[in-house]
């Protein structure tokens, strides 16, 4: 299975941390975000992974390369295993022109096979890896129609997502009739937001070539998929599992805390630390409520 991982975004919301370091290399607990994404691809059956990079992204390539200076360090076991289970290739997006443009950079590499797409800044934690869930659906639905993962999003988040609408043909499977990239709440055709995991037919490449820049002046994958509807069916599926979008600092911090709390090595220590830290403000408040000197009236 071929999988494309767009990882060319500028990471402006993480500046200055991402001035010379890719946002995909920010760690969550003990690994950079992109390693979780590659793990999900490999665990879903990928043997050919194309990462779409850009300027200042060389650290991503170095991460998946063998480093003689670290040798066979125990902590690198999982990483080495990934590169033996899948070939990892890179292509550079010349300018950051949007997710659709990044996926279009993969056209020559992917050729005529259906392929997975996972975003380089989103971690999915699912008992059955999410891309495998999508691939299984793709096969069950006849192997000719693209499948995108969706989740119900709250009203306040609708304009952050590509939104799909259609007919629910079986529990959790929607035959898509329309897609809109980041609509205003009033224009949203549903509350089903595209989560950023896709299993696509190669027909999308022709649509991408015909898609003009859309929302934010960028070539949007959502717009290309809407064009694809003229030629092929498209399905949206809900999934079992949890998605961690690491799009800004707070989400990154929250994800780190959640992962650390669940980690057998760090969980208990972190809980004790947080309890101590969170206990302090009430202590401070107590002190300010009982000043040592009486307050004089003017
Ligand atoms: C991209 C897609 C959008 C999707 C989102 C999921 O937007 O364009 O359709 O809902 O990923 O995270 P971005 O978050 O890159 O702006």
PDB file of C-alpha atoms and ligand atoms in Angstrom:
ATOM      1  CA  UNK A   1       0.000   0.000   0.000  1.00  0.00           C
ATOM      2  CA  UNK A   2       1.241   3.471  -0.876  1.00  0.00           C
ATOM      3  CA  UNK A   3       0.746   6.283   1.592  1.00  0.00           C
ATOM      4  CA  UNK A   4       1.364   9.994   1.093  1.00  0.00           C
ATOM      5  CA  UNK A   5       2.129  12.159   4.117  1.00  0.00           C
ATOM      6  CA  UNK A   6       1.980  15.901   3.427  1.00  0.00           C
ATOM      7  CA  UNK A   7       4.432  17.572   5.815  1.00  0.00           C
ATOM      8  CA  UNK A   8       5.283  20.796   4.033  1.00  0.00           C
ATOM      9  CA  UNK A   9       3.321  23.358   6.112  1.00  0.00           C
ATOM     10  CA  UNK A  10       5.238  26.295   7.540  1.00  0.00           C
ATOM     11  CA  UNK A  11       4.253  25.775  11.178  1.00  0.00           C
ATOM     12  CA  UNK A  12       3.632  29.501  11.722  1.00  0.00           C
ATOM     13  CA  UNK A  13       1.548  28.812  14.826  1.00  0.00           C
ATOM     14  CA  UNK A  14       4.606  27.303  16.537  1.00  0.00           C
ATOM     15  CA  UNK A  15       7.090  30.082  15.855  1.00  0.00           C
ATOM     16  CA  UNK A  16       9.753  30.609  17.067  1.00  0.00           C
ATOM     17  CA  UNK A  17      10.150  26.839  17.779  1.00  0.00           C
ATOM     18  CA  UNK A  18       9.591  26.035  14.101  1.00  0.00           C
ATOM     19  CA  UNK A  19      11.829  28.706  12.593  1.00  0.00           C
ATOM     20  CA  UNK A  20      14.376  26.145  11.454  1.00  0.00           C
ATOM     21  CA  UNK A  21      12.740  22.929  12.699  1.00  0.00           C
ATOM     22  CA  UNK A  22       9.741  21.273  11.028  1.00  0.00           C
ATOM     23  CA  UNK A  23       6.574  21.292  13.149  1.00  0.00           C
ATOM     24  CA  UNK A  24       6.252  17.582  12.337  1.00  0.00           C
ATOM     25  CA  UNK A  25       9.443  17.064  14.392  1.00  0.00           C
ATOM     26  CA  UNK A  26       7.950  18.507  17.595  1.00  0.00           C
ATOM     27  CA  UNK A  27       7.974  15.693  20.142  1.00  0.00           C
ATOM     28  CA  UNK A  28       4.939  14.144  21.728  1.00  0.00           C
ATOM     29  CA  UNK A  29       6.328  12.389  24.793  1.00  0.00           C
ATOM     30  CA  UNK A  30       9.301  10.506  23.313  1.00  0.00           C
ATOM     31  CA  UNK A  31       8.825  10.720  19.536  1.00  0.00           C
ATOM     32  CA  UNK A  32       8.356  13.387  16.898  1.00  0.00           C
ATOM     33  CA  UNK A  33       4.784  13.685  15.650  1.00  0.00           C
ATOM     34  CA  UNK A  34       5.718  12.430  12.195  1.00  0.00           C
ATOM     35  CA  UNK A  35       6.990   9.147  13.632  1.00  0.00           C
ATOM     36  CA  UNK A  36       3.506   8.383  15.011  1.00  0.00           C
ATOM     37  CA  UNK A  37       2.100   9.101  11.555  1.00  0.00           C
ATOM     38  CA  UNK A  38       4.594   6.795   9.822  1.00  0.00           C
ATOM     39  CA  UNK A  39       3.894   4.127  12.477  1.00  0.00           C
ATOM     40  CA  UNK A  40       0.180   4.351  11.711  1.00  0.00           C
ATOM     41  CA  UNK A  41       0.873   4.010   7.981  1.00  0.00           C
ATOM     42  CA  UNK A  42       3.135   0.976   8.473  1.00  0.00           C
ATOM     43  CA  UNK A  43       0.742  -0.640  10.962  1.00  0.00           C
ATOM     44  CA  UNK A  44      -2.008  -0.159   8.349  1.00  0.00           C
ATOM     45  CA  UNK A  45       0.003  -2.118   5.773  1.00  0.00           C
ATOM     46  CA  UNK A  46       1.983   0.604   3.983  1.00  0.00           C
ATOM     47  CA  UNK A  47       5.191  -0.588   2.347  1.00  0.00           C
ATOM     48  CA  UNK A  48       5.776   2.604   0.340  1.00  0.00           C
ATOM     49  CA  UNK A  49       5.544   5.983   2.051  1.00  0.00           C
ATOM     50  CA  UNK A  50       6.058   9.305   0.321  1.00  0.00           C
ATOM     51  CA  UNK A  51       6.573  12.283   2.609  1.00  0.00           C
ATOM     52  CA  UNK A  52       5.931  15.642   0.936  1.00  0.00           C
ATOM     53  CA  UNK A  53       8.396  18.089   2.445  1.00  0.00           C
ATOM     54  CA  UNK A  54       9.610  21.581   1.665  1.00  0.00           C
ATOM     55  CA  UNK A  55      12.281  24.043   2.727  1.00  0.00           C
ATOM     56  CA  UNK A  56      13.578  23.604   6.314  1.00  0.00           C
ATOM     57  CA  UNK A  57      12.281  20.040   6.520  1.00  0.00           C
ATOM     58  CA  UNK A  58      15.544  18.116   6.239  1.00  0.00           C
ATOM     59  CA  UNK A  59      15.303  16.985   9.856  1.00  0.00           C
ATOM     60  CA  UNK A  60      12.384  14.760   8.801  1.00  0.00           C
ATOM     61  CA  UNK A  61      14.616  12.911   6.325  1.00  0.00           C
ATOM     62  CA  UNK A  62      17.421  12.627   8.870  1.00  0.00           C
ATOM     63  CA  UNK A  63      15.015  11.187  11.418  1.00  0.00           C
ATOM     64  CA  UNK A  64      14.128   8.191   9.268  1.00  0.00           C
ATOM     65  CA  UNK A  65      17.690   7.673   8.062  1.00  0.00           C
ATOM     66  CA  UNK A  66      20.189   5.320   9.734  1.00  0.00           C
ATOM     67  CA  UNK A  67      22.605   7.245  11.954  1.00  0.00           C
ATOM     68  CA  UNK A  68      25.913   5.428  12.563  1.00  0.00           C
ATOM     69  CA  UNK A  69      26.685   7.668  15.563  1.00  0.00           C
ATOM     70  CA  UNK A  70      23.643   6.304  17.422  1.00  0.00           C
ATOM     71  CA  UNK A  71      24.213   2.733  16.258  1.00  0.00           C
ATOM     72  CA  UNK A  72      21.655   0.263  17.575  1.00  0.00           C
ATOM     73  CA  UNK A  73      20.601   2.305  20.607  1.00  0.00           C
ATOM     74  CA  UNK A  74      17.680   0.588  22.324  1.00  0.00           C
ATOM     75  CA  UNK A  75      15.417   3.652  21.986  1.00  0.00           C
ATOM     76  CA  UNK A  76      15.733   3.505  18.202  1.00  0.00           C
ATOM     77  CA  UNK A  77      14.392  -0.041  17.811  1.00  0.00           C
ATOM     78  CA  UNK A  78      10.902   0.935  16.668  1.00  0.00           C
ATOM     79  CA  UNK A  79      12.297   3.531  14.294  1.00  0.00           C
ATOM     80  CA  UNK A  80      14.666   1.037  12.646  1.00  0.00           C
ATOM     81  CA  UNK A  81      11.814  -1.427  12.319  1.00  0.00           C
ATOM     82  CA  UNK A  82       9.763   1.166  10.396  1.00  0.00           C
ATOM     83  CA  UNK A  83      12.430   1.627   7.779  1.00  0.00           C
ATOM     84  CA  UNK A  84      12.757  -2.124   7.306  1.00  0.00           C
ATOM     85  CA  UNK A  85       8.992  -2.566   6.881  1.00  0.00           C
ATOM     86  CA  UNK A  86       8.479   0.323   4.443  1.00  0.00           C
ATOM     87  CA  UNK A  87      10.460   2.295   1.900  1.00  0.00           C
ATOM     88  CA  UNK A  88      10.297   5.972   2.732  1.00  0.00           C
ATOM     89  CA  UNK A  89      10.606   8.454  -0.133  1.00  0.00           C
ATOM     90  CA  UNK A  90      10.561  12.243  -0.202  1.00  0.00           C
ATOM     91  CA  UNK A  91       9.421  14.856  -2.638  1.00  0.00           C
ATOM     92  CA  UNK A  92       9.618  18.589  -2.093  1.00  0.00           C
ATOM     93  CA  UNK A  93       6.720  20.955  -2.583  1.00  0.00           C
ATOM     94  CA  UNK A  94       8.340  24.020  -4.107  1.00  0.00           C
ATOM     95  CA  UNK A  95       5.958  26.526  -2.514  1.00  0.00           C
ATOM     96  CA  UNK A  96       3.442  26.067   0.304  1.00  0.00           C
ATOM     97  CA  UNK A  97       0.314  26.244  -1.868  1.00  0.00           C
ATOM     98  CA  UNK A  98      -2.037  24.117   0.199  1.00  0.00           C
ATOM     99  CA  UNK A  99      -2.876  20.514   1.030  1.00  0.00           C
ATOM    100  CA  UNK A 100      -4.232  19.798  -2.460  1.00  0.00           C
ATOM    101  CA  UNK A 101      -1.043  21.049  -4.062  1.00  0.00           C
ATOM    102  CA  UNK A 102       1.046  18.929  -1.653  1.00  0.00           C
ATOM    103  CA  UNK A 103      -0.929  15.794  -2.568  1.00  0.00           C
ATOM    104  CA  UNK A 104      -0.561  16.680  -6.265  1.00  0.00           C
ATOM    105  CA  UNK A 105       3.232  16.521  -5.781  1.00  0.00           C
ATOM    106  CA  UNK A 106       2.765  12.770  -5.216  1.00  0.00           C
ATOM    107  CA  UNK A 107       1.101  12.090  -8.585  1.00  0.00           C
ATOM    108  CA  UNK A 108       4.156  10.746 -10.387  1.00  0.00           C
ATOM    109  CA  UNK A 109       5.204   8.562  -7.439  1.00  0.00           C
ATOM    110  CA  UNK A 110       1.744   7.123  -6.803  1.00  0.00           C
ATOM    111  CA  UNK A 111       0.912   6.431 -10.453  1.00  0.00           C
ATOM    112  CA  UNK A 112      -2.291   4.472 -10.971  1.00  0.00           C
ATOM    113  CA  UNK A 113      -2.724   2.821  -7.563  1.00  0.00           C
ATOM    114  CA  UNK A 114      -5.244   3.847  -4.912  1.00  0.00           C
ATOM    115  CA  UNK A 115      -3.343   5.347  -1.986  1.00  0.00           C
ATOM    116  CA  UNK A 116      -3.663   6.548   1.588  1.00  0.00           C
ATOM    117  CA  UNK A 117      -3.137  10.106   2.808  1.00  0.00           C
ATOM    118  CA  UNK A 118      -2.323  10.934   6.430  1.00  0.00           C
ATOM    119  CA  UNK A 119      -1.537  14.450   7.646  1.00  0.00           C
ATOM    120  CA  UNK A 120       1.949  14.942   9.077  1.00  0.00           C
ATOM    121  CA  UNK A 121       0.626  16.827  12.120  1.00  0.00           C
ATOM    122  CA  UNK A 122      -2.207  14.575  13.260  1.00  0.00           C
ATOM    123  CA  UNK A 123      -1.916  11.489  15.459  1.00  0.00           C
ATOM    124  CA  UNK A 124      -4.706   8.927  15.408  1.00  0.00           C
ATOM    125  CA  UNK A 125      -4.926   6.487  18.279  1.00  0.00           C
ATOM    126  CA  UNK A 126      -7.178   3.579  17.301  1.00  0.00           C
ATOM    127  CA  UNK A 127      -7.247  -0.081  18.205  1.00  0.00           C
ATOM    128  CA  UNK A 128      -7.352  -0.893  14.483  1.00  0.00           C
ATOM    129  CA  UNK A 129      -5.093   1.713  12.825  1.00  0.00           C
ATOM    130  CA  UNK A 130      -7.282   4.363  11.168  1.00  0.00           C
ATOM    131  CA  UNK A 131      -5.824   4.007   7.699  1.00  0.00           C
ATOM    132  CA  UNK A 132      -6.413   0.260   7.872  1.00  0.00           C
ATOM    133  CA  UNK A 133     -10.042   0.964   8.837  1.00  0.00           C
ATOM    134  CA  UNK A 134     -10.326   3.198   5.740  1.00  0.00           C
ATOM    135  CA  UNK A 135      -8.635   0.643   3.485  1.00  0.00           C
ATOM    136  CA  UNK A 136     -10.955  -2.109   4.743  1.00  0.00           C
ATOM    137  CA  UNK A 137     -13.958   0.138   3.977  1.00  0.00           C
ATOM    138  CA  UNK A 138     -12.521   0.924   0.547  1.00  0.00           C
ATOM    139  CA  UNK A 139     -12.335  -2.804  -0.225  1.00  0.00           C
ATOM    140  CA  UNK A 140     -15.786  -3.520   1.272  1.00  0.00           C
ATOM    141  CA  UNK A 141     -17.317  -0.709  -0.825  1.00  0.00           C
ATOM    142  CA  UNK A 142     -16.051  -2.243  -4.058  1.00  0.00           C
ATOM    143  CA  UNK A 143     -12.486  -0.927  -4.321  1.00  0.00           C
ATOM    144  CA  UNK A 144     -13.329   1.861  -6.770  1.00  0.00           C
ATOM    145  CA  UNK A 145     -14.395   4.787  -4.588  1.00  0.00           C
ATOM    146  CA  UNK A 146     -12.404   7.087  -2.339  1.00  0.00           C
ATOM    147  CA  UNK A 147     -13.057   7.031   1.390  1.00  0.00           C
ATOM    148  CA  UNK A 148     -12.452   9.889   3.850  1.00  0.00           C
ATOM    149  CA  UNK A 149     -12.573   9.744   7.636  1.00  0.00           C
ATOM    150  CA  UNK A 150     -14.981  12.150   9.321  1.00  0.00           C
ATOM    151  CA  UNK A 151     -16.006  13.064  12.819  1.00  0.00           C
ATOM    152  CA  UNK A 152     -18.900  15.145  14.125  1.00  0.00           C
ATOM    153  CA  UNK A 153     -17.501  18.581  14.957  1.00  0.00           C
ATOM    154  CA  UNK A 154     -19.036  21.182  17.269  1.00  0.00           C
ATOM    155  CA  UNK A 155     -20.540  24.347  15.719  1.00  0.00           C
ATOM    156  CA  UNK A 156     -17.610  26.427  16.944  1.00  0.00           C
ATOM    157  CA  UNK A 157     -15.169  24.271  14.922  1.00  0.00           C
ATOM    158  CA  UNK A 158     -17.090  23.872  11.664  1.00  0.00           C
ATOM    159  CA  UNK A 159     -15.114  26.600   9.884  1.00  0.00           C
ATOM    160  CA  UNK A 160     -11.812  24.828  10.722  1.00  0.00           C
ATOM    161  CA  UNK A 161     -12.648  21.712   8.696  1.00  0.00           C
ATOM    162  CA  UNK A 162     -13.641  20.400   5.328  1.00  0.00           C
ATOM    163  CA  UNK A 163     -17.317  19.496   5.791  1.00  0.00           C
ATOM    164  CA  UNK A 164     -19.065  16.680   3.904  1.00  0.00           C
ATOM    165  CA  UNK A 165     -22.757  15.908   3.508  1.00  0.00           C
ATOM    166  CA  UNK A 166     -24.660  13.039   1.943  1.00  0.00           C
ATOM    167  CA  UNK A 167     -26.807   9.986   2.686  1.00  0.00           C
ATOM    168  CA  UNK A 168     -25.976   7.590   5.475  1.00  0.00           C
ATOM    169  CA  UNK A 169     -26.194   4.271   3.594  1.00  0.00           C
ATOM    170  CA  UNK A 170     -25.255   2.137   6.588  1.00  0.00           C
ATOM    171  CA  UNK A 171     -24.247   2.980  10.170  1.00  0.00           C
ATOM    172  CA  UNK A 172     -21.211   5.276   9.982  1.00  0.00           C
ATOM    173  CA  UNK A 173     -20.968   5.220   6.151  1.00  0.00           C
ATOM    174  CA  UNK A 174     -22.094   8.296   4.215  1.00  0.00           C
ATOM    175  CA  UNK A 175     -22.349   8.420   0.455  1.00  0.00           C
ATOM    176  CA  UNK A 176     -21.076  11.957  -0.098  1.00  0.00           C
ATOM    177  CA  UNK A 177     -23.057  14.435  -2.209  1.00  0.00           C
ATOM    178  CA  UNK A 178     -21.113  17.557  -1.413  1.00  0.00           C
ATOM    179  CA  UNK A 179     -17.972  18.832   0.318  1.00  0.00           C
ATOM    180  CA  UNK A 180     -17.039  22.376   1.344  1.00  0.00           C
ATOM    181  CA  UNK A 181     -13.682  23.504   2.681  1.00  0.00           C
ATOM    182  CA  UNK A 182     -13.993  25.428   5.950  1.00  0.00           C
ATOM    183  CA  UNK A 183     -17.479  26.865   5.459  1.00  0.00           C
ATOM    184  CA  UNK A 184     -19.049  29.545   7.635  1.00  0.00           C
ATOM    185  CA  UNK A 185     -21.373  27.889  10.146  1.00  0.00           C
ATOM    186  CA  UNK A 186     -24.446  29.191   8.273  1.00  0.00           C
ATOM    187  CA  UNK A 187     -23.253  27.564   5.018  1.00  0.00           C
ATOM    188  CA  UNK A 188     -22.173  24.216   6.472  1.00  0.00           C
ATOM    189  CA  UNK A 189     -24.137  21.380   4.875  1.00  0.00           C
ATOM    190  CA  UNK A 190     -23.651  19.140   7.953  1.00  0.00           C
ATOM    191  CA  UNK A 191     -21.446  18.749  11.019  1.00  0.00           C
ATOM    192  CA  UNK A 192     -19.289  15.959   9.540  1.00  0.00           C
ATOM    193  CA  UNK A 193     -15.719  17.293   9.507  1.00  0.00           C
ATOM    194  CA  UNK A 194     -12.922  15.680   7.476  1.00  0.00           C
ATOM    195  CA  UNK A 195     -10.339  14.560  10.018  1.00  0.00           C
ATOM    196  CA  UNK A 196      -7.352  14.352   7.671  1.00  0.00           C
ATOM    197  CA  UNK A 197      -7.137  10.620   6.855  1.00  0.00           C
ATOM    198  CA  UNK A 198      -8.075   9.527   3.342  1.00  0.00           C
ATOM    199  CA  UNK A 199      -7.912   6.479   1.090  1.00  0.00           C
ATOM    200  CA  UNK A 200      -8.143   7.847  -2.442  1.00  0.00           C
ATOM    201  CA  UNK A 201      -8.376   6.660  -6.012  1.00  0.00           C
ATOM    202  CA  UNK A 202      -5.751   8.032  -8.425  1.00  0.00           C
ATOM    203  CA  UNK A 203      -8.600   9.857 -10.227  1.00  0.00           C
ATOM    204  CA  UNK A 204      -8.098  12.629  -7.671  1.00  0.00           C
ATOM    205  CA  UNK A 205      -4.860  13.675  -9.397  1.00  0.00           C
ATOM    206  CA  UNK A 206      -6.657  14.761 -12.558  1.00  0.00           C
ATOM    207  CA  UNK A 207      -9.126  16.728 -10.419  1.00  0.00           C
ATOM    208  CA  UNK A 208      -6.250  18.342  -8.507  1.00  0.00           C
ATOM    209  CA  UNK A 209      -4.729  19.544 -11.772  1.00  0.00           C
ATOM    210  CA  UNK A 210      -8.030  21.224 -12.622  1.00  0.00           C
ATOM    211  CA  UNK A 211      -8.644  22.718  -9.170  1.00  0.00           C
ATOM    212  CA  UNK A 212      -7.950  26.452  -8.849  1.00  0.00           C
ATOM    213  CA  UNK A 213      -6.813  27.942  -5.522  1.00  0.00           C
ATOM    214  CA  UNK A 214      -9.760  28.124  -3.106  1.00  0.00           C
ATOM    215  CA  UNK A 215     -10.038  28.921   0.600  1.00  0.00           C
ATOM    216  CA  UNK A 216      -7.043  31.015   1.797  1.00  0.00           C
ATOM    217  CA  UNK A 217      -5.736  31.159  -1.780  1.00  0.00           C
ATOM    218  CA  UNK A 218      -4.574  27.525  -1.497  1.00  0.00           C
ATOM    219  CA  UNK A 219      -5.313  24.489  -3.658  1.00  0.00           C
ATOM    220  CA  UNK A 220      -7.679  22.508  -1.460  1.00  0.00           C
ATOM    221  CA  UNK A 221      -7.924  18.712  -1.491  1.00  0.00           C
ATOM    222  CA  UNK A 222     -11.576  19.097  -0.481  1.00  0.00           C
ATOM    223  CA  UNK A 223     -12.279  21.080  -3.687  1.00  0.00           C
ATOM    224  CA  UNK A 224     -10.597  18.389  -5.809  1.00  0.00           C
ATOM    225  CA  UNK A 225     -12.691  15.691  -4.099  1.00  0.00           C
ATOM    226  CA  UNK A 226     -15.847  17.685  -4.901  1.00  0.00           C
ATOM    227  CA  UNK A 227     -14.780  17.603  -8.565  1.00  0.00           C
ATOM    228  CA  UNK A 228     -14.118  13.873  -8.274  1.00  0.00           C
ATOM    229  CA  UNK A 229     -17.818  13.395  -7.418  1.00  0.00           C
ATOM    230  CA  UNK A 230     -18.642  14.093 -11.061  1.00  0.00           C
ATOM    231  CA  UNK A 231     -16.771  10.913 -12.051  1.00  0.00           C
ATOM    232  CA  UNK A 232     -16.794   8.571  -9.050  1.00  0.00           C
ATOM    233  CA  UNK A 233     -18.611   7.864  -5.819  1.00  0.00           C
ATOM    234  CA  UNK A 234     -17.051   9.081  -2.609  1.00  0.00           C
ATOM    235  CA  UNK A 235     -17.728   7.839   0.897  1.00  0.00           C
ATOM    236  CA  UNK A 236     -17.183   9.393   4.308  1.00  0.00           C
ATOM    237  CA  UNK A 237     -16.846   7.088   7.285  1.00  0.00           C
ATOM    238  CA  UNK A 238     -16.860   7.655  10.999  1.00  0.00           C
ATOM    239  CA  UNK A 239     -14.299   5.627  12.915  1.00  0.00           C
ATOM    240  CA  UNK A 240     -13.420   4.068  16.237  1.00  0.00           C
ATOM    241  CA  UNK A 241     -10.601   5.863  17.976  1.00  0.00           C
ATOM    242  CA  UNK A 242      -9.274   9.250  18.950  1.00  0.00           C
ATOM    243  CA  UNK A 243      -7.627  11.924  16.846  1.00  0.00           C
ATOM    244  CA  UNK A 244      -5.044  14.381  18.128  1.00  0.00           C
ATOM    245  CA  UNK A 245      -4.741  17.399  15.844  1.00  0.00           C
ATOM    246  CA  UNK A 246      -1.505  19.088  16.817  1.00  0.00           C
ATOM    247  CA  UNK A 247      -2.207  22.275  14.897  1.00  0.00           C
ATOM    248  CA  UNK A 248      -1.254  24.799  17.579  1.00  0.00           C
ATOM    249  CA  UNK A 249       0.713  25.152  20.798  1.00  0.00           C
ATOM    250  CA  UNK A 250      -2.153  24.451  23.160  1.00  0.00           C
ATOM    251  CA  UNK A 251      -3.207  21.300  21.287  1.00  0.00           C
ATOM    252  CA  UNK A 252       0.418  20.162  21.299  1.00  0.00           C
ATOM    253  CA  UNK A 253       0.715  20.766  25.032  1.00  0.00           C
ATOM    254  CA  UNK A 254      -2.583  19.017  25.747  1.00  0.00           C
ATOM    255  CA  UNK A 255      -1.586  16.009  23.625  1.00  0.00           C
ATOM    256  CA  UNK A 256       1.717  15.716  25.447  1.00  0.00           C
ATOM    257  CA  UNK A 257      -0.007  15.799  28.834  1.00  0.00           C
ATOM    258  CA  UNK A 258      -2.609  13.246  27.781  1.00  0.00           C
ATOM    259  CA  UNK A 259       0.020  10.880  26.369  1.00  0.00           C
ATOM    260  CA  UNK A 260       2.228  11.310  29.442  1.00  0.00           C
ATOM    261  CA  UNK A 261      -0.677  10.645  31.833  1.00  0.00           C
ATOM    262  CA  UNK A 262      -1.314   7.336  30.042  1.00  0.00           C
ATOM    263  CA  UNK A 263       2.348   6.391  29.917  1.00  0.00           C
ATOM    264  CA  UNK A 264       3.341   3.615  32.363  1.00  0.00           C
ATOM    265  CA  UNK A 265       6.715   5.218  33.027  1.00  0.00           C
ATOM    266  CA  UNK A 266       5.573   8.812  33.537  1.00  0.00           C
ATOM    267  CA  UNK A 267       1.844   8.710  34.327  1.00  0.00           C
ATOM    268  CA  UNK A 268       1.958   8.441  38.123  1.00  0.00           C
ATOM    269  CA  UNK A 269       4.819  10.903  38.519  1.00  0.00           C
ATOM    270  CA  UNK A 270       3.063  13.454  36.313  1.00  0.00           C
ATOM    271  CA  UNK A 271      -0.206  13.049  38.227  1.00  0.00           C
ATOM    272  CA  UNK A 272       1.621  13.648  41.517  1.00  0.00           C
ATOM    273  CA  UNK A 273       3.411  16.677  40.059  1.00  0.00           C
ATOM    274  CA  UNK A 274       0.204  18.189  38.675  1.00  0.00           C
ATOM    275  CA  UNK A 275      -1.649  17.627  41.941  1.00  0.00           C
ATOM    276  CA  UNK A 276       1.128  19.480  43.756  1.00  0.00           C
ATOM    277  CA  UNK A 277       1.211  22.314  41.208  1.00  0.00           C
ATOM    278  CA  UNK A 278      -2.554  22.667  41.057  1.00  0.00           C
ATOM    279  CA  UNK A 279      -2.712  22.643  44.842  1.00  0.00           C
ATOM    280  CA  UNK A 280      -0.525  25.738  45.036  1.00  0.00           C
ATOM    281  CA  UNK A 281      -2.772  28.462  43.638  1.00  0.00           C
ATOM    282  CA  UNK A 282      -5.360  27.845  46.376  1.00  0.00           C
ATOM    283  CA  UNK A 283      -2.526  28.204  48.900  1.00  0.00           C
ATOM    284  CA  UNK A 284      -1.574  31.525  47.308  1.00  0.00           C
ATOM    285  CA  UNK A 285      -5.205  32.655  47.405  1.00  0.00           C
ATOM    286  CA  UNK A 286      -5.423  31.749  51.078  1.00  0.00           C
ATOM    287  CA  UNK A 287      -2.434  33.933  51.806  1.00  0.00           C
ATOM    288  CA  UNK A 288      -3.824  36.923  49.922  1.00  0.00           C
ATOM    289  CA  UNK A 289      -7.165  36.607  51.686  1.00  0.00           C
ATOM    290  CA  UNK A 290      -5.457  36.757  55.065  1.00  0.00           C
ATOM    291  CA  UNK A 291      -2.971  39.608  54.786  1.00  0.00           C
ATOM    292  CA  UNK A 292      -0.609  39.805  57.727  1.00  0.00           C
ATOM    293  CA  UNK A 293      -1.147  43.549  58.167  1.00  0.00           C
ATOM    294  CA  UNK A 294      -4.641  45.052  58.467  1.00  0.00           C
ATOM    295  CA  UNK A 295      -5.718  47.066  55.439  1.00  0.00           C
ATOM    296  CA  UNK A 296      -5.929  50.729  56.369  1.00  0.00           C
ATOM    297  CA  UNK A 297      -8.804  52.753  55.118  1.00  0.00           C
ATOM    298  CA  UNK A 298      -7.879  56.032  53.417  1.00  0.00           C
TER     299      UNK A 298
HETATM  300  C1  LIG B   1      -6.955  20.237   6.271  1.00  0.00           C
HETATM  301  C2  LIG B   1      -8.052  20.000   5.230  1.00  0.00           C
HETATM  302  C3  LIG B   1      -9.421  20.010   5.876  1.00  0.00           C
HETATM  303  C4  LIG B   1      -9.465  19.010   7.012  1.00  0.00           C
HETATM  304  C5  LIG B   1      -8.335  19.314   8.022  1.00  0.00           C
HETATM  305  C6  LIG B   1      -8.247  18.279   9.123  1.00  0.00           C
HETATM  306  O1  LIG B   1      -7.049  21.561   6.744  1.00  0.00           O
HETATM  307  O2  LIG B   1      -7.954  20.994   4.227  1.00  0.00           O
HETATM  308  O3  LIG B   1     -10.412  19.704   4.922  1.00  0.00           O
HETATM  309  O4  LIG B   1     -10.727  19.059   7.655  1.00  0.00           O
HETATM  310  O5  LIG B   1      -7.060  19.318   7.349  1.00  0.00           O
HETATM  311  O6  LIG B   1      -7.298  18.661  10.083  1.00  0.00           O
HETATM  312  P1  LIG B   1      -5.881  22.248   7.630  1.00  0.00           P
HETATM  313  O7  LIG B   1      -6.105  21.788   9.034  1.00  0.00           O
HETATM  314  O8  LIG B   1      -4.581  21.780   7.058  1.00  0.00           O
HETATM  315  O9  LIG B   1      -6.082  23.725   7.469  1.00  0.00           O
END
